[in-house]
XYZ file of C-alpha atoms in Angstrom:
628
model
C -10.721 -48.290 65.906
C -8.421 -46.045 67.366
C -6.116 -46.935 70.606
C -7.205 -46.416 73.861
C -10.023 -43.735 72.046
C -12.771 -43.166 74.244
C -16.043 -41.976 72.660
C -15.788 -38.826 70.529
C -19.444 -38.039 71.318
C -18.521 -38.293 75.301
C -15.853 -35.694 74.779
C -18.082 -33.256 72.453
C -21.069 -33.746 74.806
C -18.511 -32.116 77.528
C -17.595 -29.190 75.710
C -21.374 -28.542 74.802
C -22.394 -28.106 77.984
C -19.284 -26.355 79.257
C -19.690 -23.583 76.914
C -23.356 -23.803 76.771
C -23.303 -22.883 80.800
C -20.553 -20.090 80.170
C -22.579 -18.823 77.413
C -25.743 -18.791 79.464
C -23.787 -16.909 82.378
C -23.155 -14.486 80.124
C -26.724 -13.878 78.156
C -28.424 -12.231 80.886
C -25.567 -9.495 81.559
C -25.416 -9.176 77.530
C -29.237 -8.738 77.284
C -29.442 -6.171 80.336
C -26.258 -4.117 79.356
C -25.592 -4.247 75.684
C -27.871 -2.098 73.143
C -28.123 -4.289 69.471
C -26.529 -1.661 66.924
C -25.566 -1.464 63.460
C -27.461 -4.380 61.403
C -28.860 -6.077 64.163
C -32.426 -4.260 64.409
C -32.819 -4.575 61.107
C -32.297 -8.424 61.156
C -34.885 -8.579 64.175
C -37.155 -6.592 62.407
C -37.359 -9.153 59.273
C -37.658 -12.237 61.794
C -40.946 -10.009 63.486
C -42.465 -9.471 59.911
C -41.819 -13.277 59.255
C -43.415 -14.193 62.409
C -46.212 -11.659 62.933
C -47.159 -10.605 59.101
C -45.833 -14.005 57.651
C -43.657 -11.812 54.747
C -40.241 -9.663 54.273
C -41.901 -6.279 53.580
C -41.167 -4.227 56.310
C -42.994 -1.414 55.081
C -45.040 -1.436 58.302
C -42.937 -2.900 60.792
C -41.084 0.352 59.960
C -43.774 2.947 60.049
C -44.964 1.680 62.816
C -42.471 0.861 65.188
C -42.247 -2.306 65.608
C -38.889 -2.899 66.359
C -39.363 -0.657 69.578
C -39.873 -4.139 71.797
C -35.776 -4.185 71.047
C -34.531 -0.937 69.724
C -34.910 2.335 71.501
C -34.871 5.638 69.515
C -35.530 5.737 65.889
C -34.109 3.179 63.429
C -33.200 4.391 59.789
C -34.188 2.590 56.964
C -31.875 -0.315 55.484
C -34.431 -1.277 52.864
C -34.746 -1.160 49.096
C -38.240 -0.056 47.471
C -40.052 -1.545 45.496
C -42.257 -0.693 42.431
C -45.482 -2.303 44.287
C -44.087 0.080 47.336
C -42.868 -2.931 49.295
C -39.879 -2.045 51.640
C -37.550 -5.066 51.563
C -34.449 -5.860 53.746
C -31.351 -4.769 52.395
C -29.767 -7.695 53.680
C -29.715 -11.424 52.910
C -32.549 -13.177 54.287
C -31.675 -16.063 55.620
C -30.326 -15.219 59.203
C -34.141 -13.874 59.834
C -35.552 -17.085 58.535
C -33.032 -19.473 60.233
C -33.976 -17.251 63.645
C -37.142 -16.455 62.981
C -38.813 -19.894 65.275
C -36.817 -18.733 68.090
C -37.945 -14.949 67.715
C -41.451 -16.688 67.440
C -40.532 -18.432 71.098
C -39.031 -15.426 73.064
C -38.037 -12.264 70.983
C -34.258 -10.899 71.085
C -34.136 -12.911 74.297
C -35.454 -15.875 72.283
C -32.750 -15.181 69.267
C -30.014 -14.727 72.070
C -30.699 -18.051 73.595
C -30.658 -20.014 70.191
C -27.041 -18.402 69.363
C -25.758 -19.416 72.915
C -26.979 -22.631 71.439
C -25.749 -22.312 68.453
C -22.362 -21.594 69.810
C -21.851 -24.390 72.135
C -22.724 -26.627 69.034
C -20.093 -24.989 67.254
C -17.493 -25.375 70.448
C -17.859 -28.685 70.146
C -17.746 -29.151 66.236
C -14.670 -27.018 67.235
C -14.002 -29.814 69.608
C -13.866 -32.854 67.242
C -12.178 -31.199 64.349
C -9.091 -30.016 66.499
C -9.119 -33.813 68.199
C -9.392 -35.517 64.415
C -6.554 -33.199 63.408
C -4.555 -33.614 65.919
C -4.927 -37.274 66.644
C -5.342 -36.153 70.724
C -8.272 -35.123 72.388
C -6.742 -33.063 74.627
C -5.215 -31.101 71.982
C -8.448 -30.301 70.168
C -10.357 -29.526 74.072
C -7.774 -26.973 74.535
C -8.096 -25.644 71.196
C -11.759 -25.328 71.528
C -12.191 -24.277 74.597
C -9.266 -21.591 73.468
C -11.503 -20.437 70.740
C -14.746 -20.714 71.980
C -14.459 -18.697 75.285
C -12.138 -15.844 73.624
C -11.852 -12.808 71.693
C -12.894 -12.518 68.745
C -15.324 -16.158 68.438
C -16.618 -15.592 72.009
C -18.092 -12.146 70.894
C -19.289 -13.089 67.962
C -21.832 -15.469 69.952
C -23.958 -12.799 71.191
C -24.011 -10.569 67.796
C -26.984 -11.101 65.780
C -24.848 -11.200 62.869
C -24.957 -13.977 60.374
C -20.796 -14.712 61.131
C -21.654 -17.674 63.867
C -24.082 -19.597 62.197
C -22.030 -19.571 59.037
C -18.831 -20.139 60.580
C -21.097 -23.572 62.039
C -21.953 -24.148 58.600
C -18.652 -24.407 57.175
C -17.128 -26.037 59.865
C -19.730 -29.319 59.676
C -19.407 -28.844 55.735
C -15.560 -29.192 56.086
C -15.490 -31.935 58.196
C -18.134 -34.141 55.764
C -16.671 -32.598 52.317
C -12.755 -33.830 54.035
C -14.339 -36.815 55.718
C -12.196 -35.628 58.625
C -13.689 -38.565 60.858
C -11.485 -41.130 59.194
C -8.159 -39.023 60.201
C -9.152 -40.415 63.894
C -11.238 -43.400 62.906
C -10.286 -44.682 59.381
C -12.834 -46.327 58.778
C -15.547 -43.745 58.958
C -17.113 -43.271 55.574
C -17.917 -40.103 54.088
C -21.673 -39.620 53.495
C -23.261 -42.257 51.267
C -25.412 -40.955 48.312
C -28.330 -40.637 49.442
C -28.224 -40.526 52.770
C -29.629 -38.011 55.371
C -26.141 -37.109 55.850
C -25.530 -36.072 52.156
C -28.665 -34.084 51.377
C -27.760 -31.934 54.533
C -24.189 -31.778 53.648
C -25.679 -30.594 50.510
C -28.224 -28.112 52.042
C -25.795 -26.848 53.908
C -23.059 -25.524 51.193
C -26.925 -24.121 49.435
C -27.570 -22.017 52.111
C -24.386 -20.486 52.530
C -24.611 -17.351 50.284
C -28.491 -17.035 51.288
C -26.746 -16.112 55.225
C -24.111 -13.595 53.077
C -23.322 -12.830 49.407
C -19.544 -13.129 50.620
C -20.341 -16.645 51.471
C -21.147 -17.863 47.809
C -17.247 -18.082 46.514
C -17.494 -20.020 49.983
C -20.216 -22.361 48.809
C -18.529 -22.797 45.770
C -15.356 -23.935 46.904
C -16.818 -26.311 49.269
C -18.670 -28.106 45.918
C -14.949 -27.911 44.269
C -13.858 -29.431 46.548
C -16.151 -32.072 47.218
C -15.676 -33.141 43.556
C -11.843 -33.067 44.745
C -12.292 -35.768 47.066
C -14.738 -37.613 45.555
C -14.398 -37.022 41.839
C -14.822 -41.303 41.548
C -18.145 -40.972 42.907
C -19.822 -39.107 39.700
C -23.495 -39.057 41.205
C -22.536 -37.891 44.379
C -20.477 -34.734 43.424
C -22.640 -34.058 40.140
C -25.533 -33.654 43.099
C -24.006 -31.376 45.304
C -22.432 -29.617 42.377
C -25.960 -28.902 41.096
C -27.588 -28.335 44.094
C -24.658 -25.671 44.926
C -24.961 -23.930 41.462
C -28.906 -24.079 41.520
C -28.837 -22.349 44.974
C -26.453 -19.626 43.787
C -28.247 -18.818 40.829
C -31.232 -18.592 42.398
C -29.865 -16.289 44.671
C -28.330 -13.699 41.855
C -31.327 -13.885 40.317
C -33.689 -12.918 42.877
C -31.275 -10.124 43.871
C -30.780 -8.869 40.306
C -34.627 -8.939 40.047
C -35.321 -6.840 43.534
C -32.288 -5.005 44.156
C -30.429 -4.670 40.749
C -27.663 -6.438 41.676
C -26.036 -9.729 42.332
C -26.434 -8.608 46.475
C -29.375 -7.012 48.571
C -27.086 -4.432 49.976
C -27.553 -1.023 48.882
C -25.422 2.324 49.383
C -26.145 5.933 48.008
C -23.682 4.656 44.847
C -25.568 1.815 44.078
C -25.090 -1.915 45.006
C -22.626 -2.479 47.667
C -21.211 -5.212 45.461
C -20.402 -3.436 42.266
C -19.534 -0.129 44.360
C -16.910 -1.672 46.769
C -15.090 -3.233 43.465
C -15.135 0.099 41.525
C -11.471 0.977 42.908
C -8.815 -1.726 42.904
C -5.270 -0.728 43.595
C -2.648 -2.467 44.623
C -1.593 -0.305 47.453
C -4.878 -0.624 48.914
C -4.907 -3.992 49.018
C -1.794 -4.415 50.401
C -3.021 -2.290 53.548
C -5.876 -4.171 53.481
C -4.056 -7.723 53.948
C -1.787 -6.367 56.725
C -4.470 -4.222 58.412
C -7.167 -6.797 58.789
C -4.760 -8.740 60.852
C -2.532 -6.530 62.259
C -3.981 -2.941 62.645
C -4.507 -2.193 66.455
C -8.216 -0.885 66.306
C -9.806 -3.668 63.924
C -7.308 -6.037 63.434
C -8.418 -9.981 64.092
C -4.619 -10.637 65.878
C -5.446 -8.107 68.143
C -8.535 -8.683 69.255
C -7.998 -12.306 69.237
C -4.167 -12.979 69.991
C -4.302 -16.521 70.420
C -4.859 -16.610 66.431
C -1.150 -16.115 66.132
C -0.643 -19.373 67.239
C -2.869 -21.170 64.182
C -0.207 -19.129 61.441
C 2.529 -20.772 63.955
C 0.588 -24.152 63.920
C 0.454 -24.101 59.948
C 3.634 -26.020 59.195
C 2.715 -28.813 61.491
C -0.758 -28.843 60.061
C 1.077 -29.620 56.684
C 3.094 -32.525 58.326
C 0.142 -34.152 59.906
C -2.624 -33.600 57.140
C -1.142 -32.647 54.162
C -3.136 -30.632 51.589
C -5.815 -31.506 52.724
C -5.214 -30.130 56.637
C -4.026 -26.889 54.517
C -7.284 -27.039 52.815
C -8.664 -26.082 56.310
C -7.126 -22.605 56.339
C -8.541 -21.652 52.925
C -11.572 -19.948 53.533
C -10.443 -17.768 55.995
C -7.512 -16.867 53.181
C -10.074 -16.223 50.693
C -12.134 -14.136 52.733
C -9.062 -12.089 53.962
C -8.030 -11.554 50.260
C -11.288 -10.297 49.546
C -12.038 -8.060 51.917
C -8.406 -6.382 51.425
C -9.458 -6.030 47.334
C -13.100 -5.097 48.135
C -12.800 -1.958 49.848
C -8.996 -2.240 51.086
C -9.073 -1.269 54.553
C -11.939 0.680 56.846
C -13.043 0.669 60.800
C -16.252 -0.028 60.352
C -18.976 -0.366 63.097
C -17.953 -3.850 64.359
C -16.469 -6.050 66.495
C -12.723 -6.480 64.732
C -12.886 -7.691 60.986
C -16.188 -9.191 60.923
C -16.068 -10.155 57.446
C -13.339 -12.805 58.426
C -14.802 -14.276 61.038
C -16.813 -17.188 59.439
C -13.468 -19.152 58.917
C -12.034 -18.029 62.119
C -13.408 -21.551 63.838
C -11.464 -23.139 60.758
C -8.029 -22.182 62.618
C -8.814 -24.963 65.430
C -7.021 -27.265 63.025
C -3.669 -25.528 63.237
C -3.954 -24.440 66.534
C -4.389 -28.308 67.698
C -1.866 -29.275 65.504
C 0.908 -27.383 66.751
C -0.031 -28.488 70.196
C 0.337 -32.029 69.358
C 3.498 -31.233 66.696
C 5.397 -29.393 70.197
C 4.436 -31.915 72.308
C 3.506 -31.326 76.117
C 5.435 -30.123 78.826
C 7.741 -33.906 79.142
C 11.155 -33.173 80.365
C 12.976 -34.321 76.836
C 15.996 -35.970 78.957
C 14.665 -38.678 79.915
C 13.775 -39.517 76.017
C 17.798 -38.861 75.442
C 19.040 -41.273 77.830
C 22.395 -40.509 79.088
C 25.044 -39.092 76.172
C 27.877 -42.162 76.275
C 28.588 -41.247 72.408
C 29.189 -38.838 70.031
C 25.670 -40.024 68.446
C 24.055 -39.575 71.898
C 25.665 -36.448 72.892
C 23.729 -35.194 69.192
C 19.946 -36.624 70.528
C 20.846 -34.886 73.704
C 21.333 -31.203 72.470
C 18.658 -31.941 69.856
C 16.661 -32.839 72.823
C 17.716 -29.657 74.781
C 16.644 -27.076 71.689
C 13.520 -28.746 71.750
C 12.960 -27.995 75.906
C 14.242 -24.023 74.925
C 11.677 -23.780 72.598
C 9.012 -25.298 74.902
C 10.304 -23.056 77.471
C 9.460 -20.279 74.431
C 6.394 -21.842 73.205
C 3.928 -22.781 76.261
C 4.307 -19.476 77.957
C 4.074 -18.023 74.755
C 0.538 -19.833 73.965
C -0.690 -19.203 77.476
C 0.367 -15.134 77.270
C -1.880 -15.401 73.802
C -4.863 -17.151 75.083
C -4.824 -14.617 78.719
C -4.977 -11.437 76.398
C -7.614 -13.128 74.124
C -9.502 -13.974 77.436
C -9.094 -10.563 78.832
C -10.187 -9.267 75.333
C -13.730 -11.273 75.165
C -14.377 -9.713 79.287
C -13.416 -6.409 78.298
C -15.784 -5.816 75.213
C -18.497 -7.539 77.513
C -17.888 -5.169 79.927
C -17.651 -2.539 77.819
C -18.458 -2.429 74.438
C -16.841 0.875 73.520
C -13.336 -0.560 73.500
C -14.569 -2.706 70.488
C -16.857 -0.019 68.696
C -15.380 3.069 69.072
C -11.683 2.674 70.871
C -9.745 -0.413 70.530
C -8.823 -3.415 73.382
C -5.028 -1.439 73.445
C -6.930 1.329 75.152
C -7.519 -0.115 78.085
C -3.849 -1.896 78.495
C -2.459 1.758 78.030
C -5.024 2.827 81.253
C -4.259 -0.270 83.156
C -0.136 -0.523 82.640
C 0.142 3.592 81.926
C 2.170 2.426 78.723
C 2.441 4.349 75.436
C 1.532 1.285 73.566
C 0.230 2.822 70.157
C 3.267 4.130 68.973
C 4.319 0.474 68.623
C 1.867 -1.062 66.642
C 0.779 -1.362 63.338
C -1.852 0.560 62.382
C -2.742 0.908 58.724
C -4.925 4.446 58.395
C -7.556 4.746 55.100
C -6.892 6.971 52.173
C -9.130 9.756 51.536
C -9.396 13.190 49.268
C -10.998 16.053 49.462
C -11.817 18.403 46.061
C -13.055 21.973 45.941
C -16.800 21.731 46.101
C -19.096 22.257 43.077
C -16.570 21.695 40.297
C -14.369 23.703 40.444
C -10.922 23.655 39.545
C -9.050 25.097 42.743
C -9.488 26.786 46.302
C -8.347 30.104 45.398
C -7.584 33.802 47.453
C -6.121 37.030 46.128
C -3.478 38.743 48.747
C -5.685 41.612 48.678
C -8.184 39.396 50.624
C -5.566 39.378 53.567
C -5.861 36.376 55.789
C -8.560 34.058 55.907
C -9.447 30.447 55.809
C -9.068 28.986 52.499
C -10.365 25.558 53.385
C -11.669 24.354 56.393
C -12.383 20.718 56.815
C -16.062 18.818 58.230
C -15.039 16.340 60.659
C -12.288 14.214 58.551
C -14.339 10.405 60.521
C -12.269 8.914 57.546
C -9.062 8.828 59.181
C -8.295 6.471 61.774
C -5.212 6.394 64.307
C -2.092 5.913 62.013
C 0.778 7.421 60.524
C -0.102 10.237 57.509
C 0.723 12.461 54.946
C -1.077 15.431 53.537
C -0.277 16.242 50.126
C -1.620 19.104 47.828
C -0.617 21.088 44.427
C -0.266 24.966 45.377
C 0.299 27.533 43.144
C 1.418 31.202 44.126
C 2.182 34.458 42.423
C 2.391 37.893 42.819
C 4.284 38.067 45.890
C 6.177 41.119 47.400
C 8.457 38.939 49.795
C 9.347 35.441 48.359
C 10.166 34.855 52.385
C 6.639 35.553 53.660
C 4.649 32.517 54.860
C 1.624 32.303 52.144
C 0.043 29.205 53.490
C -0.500 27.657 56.302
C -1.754 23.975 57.222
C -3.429 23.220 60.592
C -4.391 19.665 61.693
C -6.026 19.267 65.333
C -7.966 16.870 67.121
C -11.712 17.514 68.620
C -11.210 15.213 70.995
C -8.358 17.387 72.872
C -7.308 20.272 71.140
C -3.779 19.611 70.929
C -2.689 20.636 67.077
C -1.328 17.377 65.166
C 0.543 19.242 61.944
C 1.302 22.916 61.432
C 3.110 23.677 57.829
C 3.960 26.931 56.366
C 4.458 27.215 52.543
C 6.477 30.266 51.299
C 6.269 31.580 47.797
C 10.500 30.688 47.605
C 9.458 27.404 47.825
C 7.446 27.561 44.406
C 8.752 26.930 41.085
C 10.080 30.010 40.350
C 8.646 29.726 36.477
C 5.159 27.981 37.361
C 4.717 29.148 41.190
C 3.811 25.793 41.629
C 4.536 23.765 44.722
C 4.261 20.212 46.278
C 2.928 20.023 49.418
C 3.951 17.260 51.831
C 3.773 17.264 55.353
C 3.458 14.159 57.890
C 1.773 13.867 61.383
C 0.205 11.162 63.589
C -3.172 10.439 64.621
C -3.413 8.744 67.812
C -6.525 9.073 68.454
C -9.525 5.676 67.794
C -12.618 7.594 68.563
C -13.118 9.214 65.050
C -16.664 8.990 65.691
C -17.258 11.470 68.029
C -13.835 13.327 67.960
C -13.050 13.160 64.144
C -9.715 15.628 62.874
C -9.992 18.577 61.508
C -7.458 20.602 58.983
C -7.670 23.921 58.702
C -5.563 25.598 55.461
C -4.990 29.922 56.075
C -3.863 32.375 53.432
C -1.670 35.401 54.863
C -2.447 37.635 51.952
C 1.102 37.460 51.295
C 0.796 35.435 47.859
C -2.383 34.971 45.424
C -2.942 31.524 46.274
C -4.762 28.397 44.212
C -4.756 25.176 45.716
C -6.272 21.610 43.538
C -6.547 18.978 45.806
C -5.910 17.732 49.295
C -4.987 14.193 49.629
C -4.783 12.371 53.123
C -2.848 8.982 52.654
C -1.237 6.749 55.397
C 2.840 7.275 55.370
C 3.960 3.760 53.244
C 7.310 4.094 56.010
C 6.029 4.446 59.476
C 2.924 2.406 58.743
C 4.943 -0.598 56.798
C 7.964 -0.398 58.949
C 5.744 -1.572 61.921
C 4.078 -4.726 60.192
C 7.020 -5.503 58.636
C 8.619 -6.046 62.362
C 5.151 -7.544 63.738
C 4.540 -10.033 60.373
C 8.452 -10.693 60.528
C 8.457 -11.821 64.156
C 5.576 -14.005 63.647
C 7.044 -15.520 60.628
C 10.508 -15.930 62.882
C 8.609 -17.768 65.214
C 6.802 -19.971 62.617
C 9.739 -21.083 61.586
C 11.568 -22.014 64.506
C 8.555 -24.159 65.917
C 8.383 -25.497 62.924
C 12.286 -26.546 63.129
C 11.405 -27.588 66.830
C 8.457 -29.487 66.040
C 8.308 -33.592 67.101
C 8.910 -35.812 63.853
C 6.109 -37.818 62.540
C 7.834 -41.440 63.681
C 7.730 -39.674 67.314
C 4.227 -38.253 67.449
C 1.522 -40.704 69.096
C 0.838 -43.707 66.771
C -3.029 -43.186 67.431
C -2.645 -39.781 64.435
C -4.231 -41.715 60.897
C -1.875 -39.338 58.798
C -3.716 -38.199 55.508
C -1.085 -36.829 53.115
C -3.024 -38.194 49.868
């Protein structure tokens, strides 16, 4: 047994019902004020046709109206067709099966209430991995309770999304795969063969890619590395191997069958899955690593500063655990790495970067960790004793570095966890700042602070050809002026730092001097002009007429929804004029420049707290360290 450990089911009992009466303070201002968007009717609607027709063809839930007891005005189709003329869900099913009893019991109220539940189970899963971690159960309550009532996990409790329940999901499946138990009690045993415990381990890592195709590499690993930690046991990880693999075939081969690929999703270009891997670049993912973290209108640091703290928690999570406390972190690496090389970067209609979020609850470990690898708030003196020698005088400044950084680090923490606190009350309150503005919005309005200018943000790439084919834009001089392109609403381009670039050519002009071309860039949301160029046929190759086009500006602006850019490009008449292409890409130096001093600072930090951090002969002897 561990010293002086009082009952780990006490403790998580606790933080159940602590969050679970938060969470239920909050449902009935969330059901009242926010209006489910994006994905979310269309997951009701398959838990009403499970309930009321007993099937997934939502051919007539559609047509006629069903989802109006949830949804008002008229919800577009996210269904593919089938050859019998049944409409199916373009999503994975098993978020409206696992809700579907509760939809049965109360309808979105019903589906609310069960991921409230759902959430204060996870809080205290949260709970018991931080406290097995970190050897201290105060350590993995304030890491929890840090989580669990904050931006971005907080949020993600009342989105009928399947993020929660398969962040829950993984979180158990961790624990039982790592056997993280016998880190605070080591003699826990994992599950026996057999067992109720095993089969639901096992059921568990199954249903993962049924919640999300994204989750299957997920479900994978977990089986990996299952067989990792109990390769000895042959039966054991040959049987949640094969249940794994039998649940993930199953599920490509439905899909391939119904939707025609290895994923329900669907877009105009095909299957999501196929379309969003067509274009791999390195530059995009690149942008896609540092914006999904750092970009300040869906990045998960911003939304969610208190995050920061698990990359500054990492080292110590290493010292205490090993590989296998590093294991911890991996999904949420994986899932970052593939959302930045599926897709690169996008604001999409969501809360921060949803697609992360599943491992999110996974950075509890760190986070507890580096609570525990600090140490609390003891005046380090009185450890030194008083300095008679040389060899004391050493412990004594050693001892005084380690009260500067504590001085650094606990204000530091507590600064985090206030803006992540703020951050979950403010998208309550109003949703907009998540959907369609960012949380830096309202600390501009608040403080009156230029903030934006400061932050990373990581802008999308985007092109725009003449239409139908052909090869150029193109205006004699004898036209005289007149728009020679003029931009729809550019929604593509989010705040951030940009170039335009496009290949002119000009000829027969009477004064090389003359302005030929000009390029306008304004916002609808004010007015106010971004980018004026001019282009002069003396700035043409004086063989070719050809010239390079290259001209910066900034968008500050988040709504791109309903104030998109436009660009507006005007002949003078003063040149024949043909222009290819007009290419809209964020500026590699403003844009990198800013994560570089944001992912630089962080990494600073790491590293001194790591320096500062308690050796292992001085942490509490109650930690079972686990560095096999």
């Amino acid at each position: 047994m561990t010293h002086h450990r009082l009952p780990t089911t006490f403790f998580a009992t606790l933080i159940f019902l602590l969050t679970w009466l938060v969470y239920a303070q909050i449902l009935p201002y969330v059901m009242r004020a926010w209006h489910i968007t994006g994905d979310e009717p269309h997951y009701l609607l398959a838990a009403h046709s499970l309930v009321h027709d007993g099937d997934l063809d939502l051919k007539n839930n559609y047509l006629n109206g069903d989802y109006r007891a949830f949804y008002s005005g008229l919800l577009d189709l996210h269904v593919r067709q089938q050859p019998d003329g049944a409409w199916l869900l373009s999503h994975d099913v098993g978020l409206p099966i696992a809700m579907a009893p509760a939809y049965a019991w109360g309808g979105r109220s019903g589906v609310m209430r069960f991921f409230a539940l759902a959430g204060a189970v996870l809080a205290a899963q949260l709970f018991l991995l931080g406290w097995e971690t970190s050897g201290q159960w105060w350590a993995g309550a304030l890491a929890a309770l840090g989580l669990s009532l904050s931006a971005p996990l907080a949020l993600y409790v009342f989105q009928i999304y399947p993020e929660m329940l398969g962040g829950l999901l993984l979180l158990w499946a961790m624990r039982q795969t790592l056997n993280t138990p016998a880190w605070l009690e080591p003699e826990a045993e994992p599950a026996p063969f057999g067992s109720a415990r095993f089969w639901l381990l096992a059921l568990c890592i199954a249903a993962l890619p049924w919640f999300s195709g994204r989750y299957a590499p997920l479900a994978l690993g977990l089986a990996a590395l299952f067989g990792l930690t109990r390769w000895r046991e042959r039966r054991a990880w040959l049987t949640v191997g094969g249940v794994a693999l039998a649940s993930l075939l199953a599920y490509v081969s439905i899909n391939y069958h119904y939707y025609g690929g290895p994923a329900p999703s669907t877009t105009p270009a095909g299957n999501a899955v196929t379309a969003g891997f067509s274009y791999i670049a390195g530059p995009q993912v690149w942008r896609g690593l540092a914006a999904w973290l750092l970009d300040q209108q869906r990045g998960l640091f911003v939304y969610g500063p208190i995050l920061i703290v698990a990359v500054f928690g990492l080292p110590h999570l290493w010292r205490l655990r090993g590989w296998k406390g590093l294991s911890l972190a991996a999904p949420l690496a994986f899932m970052w790495l593939l959302a930045s090389v599926w897709g690169g970067f996008y604001i999409g209609w969501e809360i921060s970067a949803r697609f992360l979020i599943v491992g999110v609850s996974l950075l509890v470990a760190p986070i507890a960790s580096i609570f525990v690898g600090i140490g609390a708030n003891r005046d380090p003196l009185k450890r030194a004793g008083g300095a008679k020698n040389a060899k004391e005088n050493q412990k004594k400044l050693s001892a005084l570095r380690a009260f500067a950084v504590k001085l650094v680090f606990w204000p530091l923490v507590a600064g985090l966890l206030t803006l992540s606190v703020v951050n979950a009350a403010l998208i309550f309150l109003e949703p907009r700042y998540a959907y369609k503005e960012s949380p830096v919005k309202f600390y501009e309005e608040a403080t009156r602070w230029q903030l934006r200018p400061y932050l990373p943000a990581l802008g999308t790439r985007t092109i725009a050809y003449p239409p139908g084919g052909a090869p150029a834009w193109a205006a004699a001089a004898a036209e005289g002026p007149r728009y020679l392109y003029r931009s729809d609403g550019l929604s593509q381009l989010s705040v951030g730092w940009y170039g335009v670039y496009a290949q002119a050519q000009l000829s027969g002009a009477a004064d090389p001097g003359a302005v030929a071309l000009t390029f306008d860039m304004y916002s609808s949301e004010t007015g106010i002009p971004l980018l004026h160029a001019e282009v002069r046929p003396a700035d043409a190759n004086p063989a070719t007429g050809a010239v390079n086009v290259a001209a910066k500006f900034y968008n500050p602006y988040y709504n791109m929804w309903d104030f998109p850019l436009y660009l507006d490009v005007q002949t003078t008449g003063a040149a024949d004029v043909r222009l290819s292409w007009l290419l809209f890409e964020p500026d590699p130096a403003e844009t990198y420049g800013r994560v570089g001093v944001w992912a630089g600072g962080i990494a600073l930090l790491t590293v001194l707290f790591a320096l500062a951090g308690r050796k292992l002969r001085d942490l509490p002897p109650n930690i079972a360290f686990s560095h096999l």
